[in-house]
Amino acid sequence: MKFISSKAAFAMVMLPALVATILMTQSCGKSGDVDSLYRDPSQPVEARVNNLLSQMTLEEKIGQLNQLSMPYGEGAFENLCDAVSRGEVGSLLNVPTAALSDSLQRVAIDSSRLGIPLLLARDVIHGYKTVFPIPLGQAATFDTALVKLSARIAATEASSDGIRWTFAPMIDIARDPRWGRIAEGCGEDVYLTSVMAKAMVDGFQGDDLTSPSSIAACAKHFAGYGASEAGRDYNSTYITERQLRNVYLPPFEEACKAGCLTYMSSFNDNDGVPSSGNKHLLTDILRGDWGFDGFVVSDWASVNEMVSHGFCSDPKDAAMKGLTAGLDMEMVSGTYIRYLKELVEEGKVSIDDIDRSVANILRVKFKLGLFENPYTGTPQSVKYDKAHLAAARQSAAEGTVMLKNDNATLPLSTDIKRILVTGPMADAPHDQLGTWAFDGEKDSTVTVLDALRDIYGDKVQIIYEPGLGYSRDKNTAGIAKAVNAARNADAVIAVVGEEAILSGEAHSLADINLLGAQGELIEALSRTGKPLVTVFIAGRPLTIAKQVEESDAVLYSFHPGTMGGPAIADLLFGVVSPSGKLPVTFPKSVGQIPVYYSEKNTGRPASGHETLLNDIPAEAGQTSLGCTSYYLDAGFGPLFPFGYGLSYGDFSYSDLAIDKSSYGVDDTIKATVTLSNNGKREATEVAQLYVRDMVGSVTRTVKELKGFKRVTLAPGESTQVTFELPVSELAFYGLDMERKVEPGDFTLWIGGDSDCTLSTDFEVTQ
Ligand code: NOJ
């Protein structure tokens, strides 16, 4: 039986009944003299917005700017209903059930003067009931169509409980795996994150915003949050304006182009200015440069937190700075509802500023069709639909990356007699769901152990010895049992990694080695000499050089969600060939961080022949050891580069050609390459196109991803892969801070990861 908390039970049973009573006792607030043009869906949205706005009192306007979280406790619900009926609430988050969503909506519609619907929100980050891989895992699929489908499914399931707004996609570029929130985004790359941003916005919002299963997307965290100093959550960032525009903002601009209805301001202060009070970001760039006409919500209490930042003297000052910067809706900290009226009366906030923000919010409500269809319109039966589970399985399989496969250890054959399954993540249904899986249920989650037993249990003897209880477990008592079992097995599958709670918001780590005694478990298993397949299930890249060395084959799955088990089983036995590619560089050690492929060359780039620690003689005199940029103890390169991932095929690239050697700024480059599968199995490869702008008005990065394609080839098959790259995509913010293509020489590569070497040159002329 599933556990239902007393809070949830109360919400399901008692509260809707309470609402009915409240509605019966409250007189309907709508007065007869309301001009109801705004209710007419045949009117243009702007006419409806203006008509409604012109009839609102200042209090009602400020109410629209106020977002509350579902309250609990004695009298809290009655108070909430009163506030909603007085028009003091524009949005609610975390309303737990469809019945309650509809009840609260009824209070807003029937009991408030103007009947403005609530916008009901929740963090539906990587699935609702059917949980997909964490976004980092979805990014590893390099499959935008599948990512879009996953967001569509999440929206459909969430909307069945009345949710019409999700706080996703999270599109913070993250280059520091210590930062727990690296799990929630698409990794380190500007292009990959940008195309995934569009896919997710398209998926959440659907083809028709007014459909009951369409939910508003929210591009977050705007902006630069992923650059938190030292990977410590909420920490300050120091991103220059150029880096902001070239690296951190493009995914947000892409979301805007895709029609993303809302943005969320980030917690961090960049160069001293907290995002929730950053007019340059929220107004000049978002509205001025990009023409955004939706609304911006603060992150949780981040308006009030501008006081802690030392940017505002008190909550009233914070309300003023937030609103005037362009922050439309305040999440939970209540400074707007408390102080905006006073601030208007004192002339510190203009009514125009208030009207502008209210209009932004109403516009979104009209666009979502909430005035016409405020109540839940998606049936409950969509949850865990078969097609949803199949898509989750595909996503988990495509998002798992094979990092090593010596001696073709994988795929396993069903002729094998006995397999030992071990490790604390082999049967950890709660933990494989990952961070932000509030609505996922462990009872509906299939683990690696479940799947192996279920699919292969009648063909292969599956022995299970967990070795350790959970990922931080330091008690080594179980390791000997696992090792004994390994001695009697023909192959060992060790599933290790991180529990869900170790990544995500406020869960940063200073040490990203395997935790607990997991390292000892792998080492001991490796010493048995049995074929060792290590499967990592984690929320971030971990520093795993030693375990990779000790294993014969390695799969890496960023918390893979509800269907992670069957997906990994499919890969282990070769039902599916691995095709995932790393969306983020894997460091050799934590001291290399930040390490990412799209870096600058420096004046002294590493040559690959650097002297390392152990090659320096004792009592060496001071030398500059070749004068290049590297670490004595870790060298230069990472453990695995961005874009890396193996398959059961054997892919090679040849005959790279471009259609011209010289292009104008309005041209499109056509690049082709021959991709061959020289292996014995059908497999999918992600062909990746990179570019380098050799000389710029400011230094440029050594490689930038500009395109990718998933290509499936039969054994022995070759095909021509063609990329079309508009030269305009080479534009960047140079010395004059204008976004443009700078004519000159470029190099273009196509290959299977960011270390690819097959290249050709071209020039761009004026
Ligand atoms: C804080 C988080 O930073 C944000 O991502 C989330 O959407 C909000 N809380 C709401 O839960």
CSV table of N, CA and C and ligand atoms in Angstrom, one decimal, residues 67 93-94 122-123 125 166-168 170 172 181 184 218 220-221 225 233-234 264-267 298-301 331 436 438 505, ligand 1:
chain,number,residue,atom,x,y,z
A,67,GLN,N,2.5,35.5,-5.3
A,67,GLN,CA,2.4,34.0,-5.4
A,67,GLN,C,2.6,33.4,-4.0
A,93,LEU,N,1.5,27.8,-5.6
A,93,LEU,CA,2.3,26.7,-5.9
A,93,LEU,C,2.1,25.5,-4.9
A,94,ASN,N,2.3,24.3,-5.4
A,94,ASN,CA,2.2,23.1,-4.6
A,94,ASN,C,0.8,22.8,-4.1
A,122,ARG,N,3.9,24.2,-10.1
A,122,ARG,CA,4.6,23.2,-9.4
A,122,ARG,C,6.0,22.9,-10.1
A,123,ASP,N,6.9,22.4,-9.4
A,123,ASP,CA,8.2,22.0,-10.0
A,123,ASP,C,8.1,20.7,-10.7
A,125,ILE,N,9.9,18.9,-13.1
A,125,ILE,CA,11.2,19.2,-13.7
A,125,ILE,C,11.6,18.1,-14.7
A,166,THR,N,4.8,25.1,-15.0
A,166,THR,CA,6.0,24.4,-14.3
A,166,THR,C,7.2,25.3,-14.2
A,167,PHE,N,8.0,25.1,-13.2
A,167,PHE,CA,9.2,25.9,-13.1
A,167,PHE,C,10.3,25.1,-13.8
A,168,ALA,N,10.2,25.0,-15.1
A,168,ALA,CA,11.2,24.4,-15.9
A,168,ALA,C,11.0,24.9,-17.3
A,170,MET,N,15.2,24.3,-16.6
A,170,MET,CA,16.3,24.9,-15.9
A,170,MET,C,17.5,24.8,-16.9
A,172,ASP,N,20.5,26.6,-16.8
A,172,ASP,CA,21.8,27.2,-16.3
A,172,ASP,C,23.0,26.5,-16.9
A,181,ARG,N,23.2,21.4,-8.3
A,181,ARG,CA,22.1,21.7,-9.3
A,181,ARG,C,22.6,21.5,-10.7
A,184,GLU,N,20.1,19.4,-12.6
A,184,GLU,CA,18.9,19.9,-13.1
A,184,GLU,C,18.9,20.6,-14.5
A,218,CYS,N,8.8,27.8,-17.7
A,218,CYS,CA,9.5,28.9,-16.9
A,218,CYS,C,11.0,28.7,-17.1
A,220,LYS,N,14.6,29.1,-16.3
A,220,LYS,CA,15.3,29.5,-15.0
A,220,LYS,C,16.7,29.0,-15.0
A,221,HIS,N,17.5,29.5,-14.2
A,221,HIS,CA,17.3,30.7,-13.3
A,221,HIS,C,18.1,31.8,-13.9
A,225,TYR,N,23.3,31.6,-12.6
A,225,TYR,CA,23.3,30.9,-11.3
A,225,TYR,C,24.3,29.7,-11.3
A,233,ASP,N,26.2,26.2,-3.6
A,233,ASP,CA,24.9,26.7,-4.0
A,233,ASP,C,24.6,28.1,-3.4
A,234,TYR,N,23.9,28.9,-4.2
A,234,TYR,CA,23.5,30.2,-3.8
A,234,TYR,C,24.7,31.2,-3.8
A,264,MET,N,12.2,32.9,-14.4
A,264,MET,CA,12.4,33.0,-13.0
A,264,MET,C,13.8,33.6,-12.7
A,265,SER,N,13.8,34.6,-11.8
A,265,SER,CA,15.1,35.3,-11.5
A,265,SER,C,15.9,34.4,-10.6
A,266,SER,N,17.2,34.4,-10.7
A,266,SER,CA,18.0,33.5,-9.9
A,266,SER,C,18.4,34.0,-8.6
A,267,PHE,N,18.8,33.2,-7.7
A,267,PHE,CA,19.2,33.6,-6.3
A,267,PHE,C,20.5,34.4,-6.3
A,298,SER,N,9.9,35.7,-9.2
A,298,SER,CA,11.2,35.6,-8.4
A,298,SER,C,11.4,34.1,-8.0
A,299,ASP,N,12.6,33.7,-7.7
A,299,ASP,CA,12.8,32.4,-7.0
A,299,ASP,C,12.3,32.6,-5.6
A,300,TRP,N,12.1,31.5,-5.0
A,300,TRP,CA,11.5,31.4,-3.6
A,300,TRP,C,12.2,32.4,-2.7
A,301,ALA,N,11.4,33.4,-2.3
A,301,ALA,CA,11.8,34.4,-1.3
A,301,ALA,C,13.0,35.2,-1.8
A,331,MET,N,7.5,35.3,-5.5
A,331,MET,CA,7.2,34.0,-4.9
A,331,MET,C,7.4,34.0,-3.4
A,436,TRP,N,14.3,16.6,-7.4
A,436,TRP,CA,13.0,17.2,-7.9
A,436,TRP,C,12.1,16.1,-8.6
A,438,PHE,N,9.2,15.1,-6.8
A,438,PHE,CA,8.2,15.2,-5.7
A,438,PHE,C,7.1,14.2,-6.0
A,505,GLU,N,19.1,21.1,-5.4
A,505,GLU,CA,19.3,22.4,-4.7
A,505,GLU,C,19.9,22.3,-3.3
B,1,NOJ,C1,13.7,27.2,-5.4
B,1,NOJ,C2,14.4,26.7,-6.6
B,1,NOJ,O1,15.6,27.4,-6.8
B,1,NOJ,C3,13.6,26.8,-7.9
B,1,NOJ,O2,14.3,26.2,-8.9
B,1,NOJ,C4,12.2,26.3,-7.7
B,1,NOJ,O3,11.5,26.3,-8.9
B,1,NOJ,C5,11.5,27.1,-6.6
B,1,NOJ,N1,12.3,26.9,-5.3
B,1,NOJ,C6,10.1,26.6,-6.3
B,1,NOJ,O4,10.1,25.4,-5.7
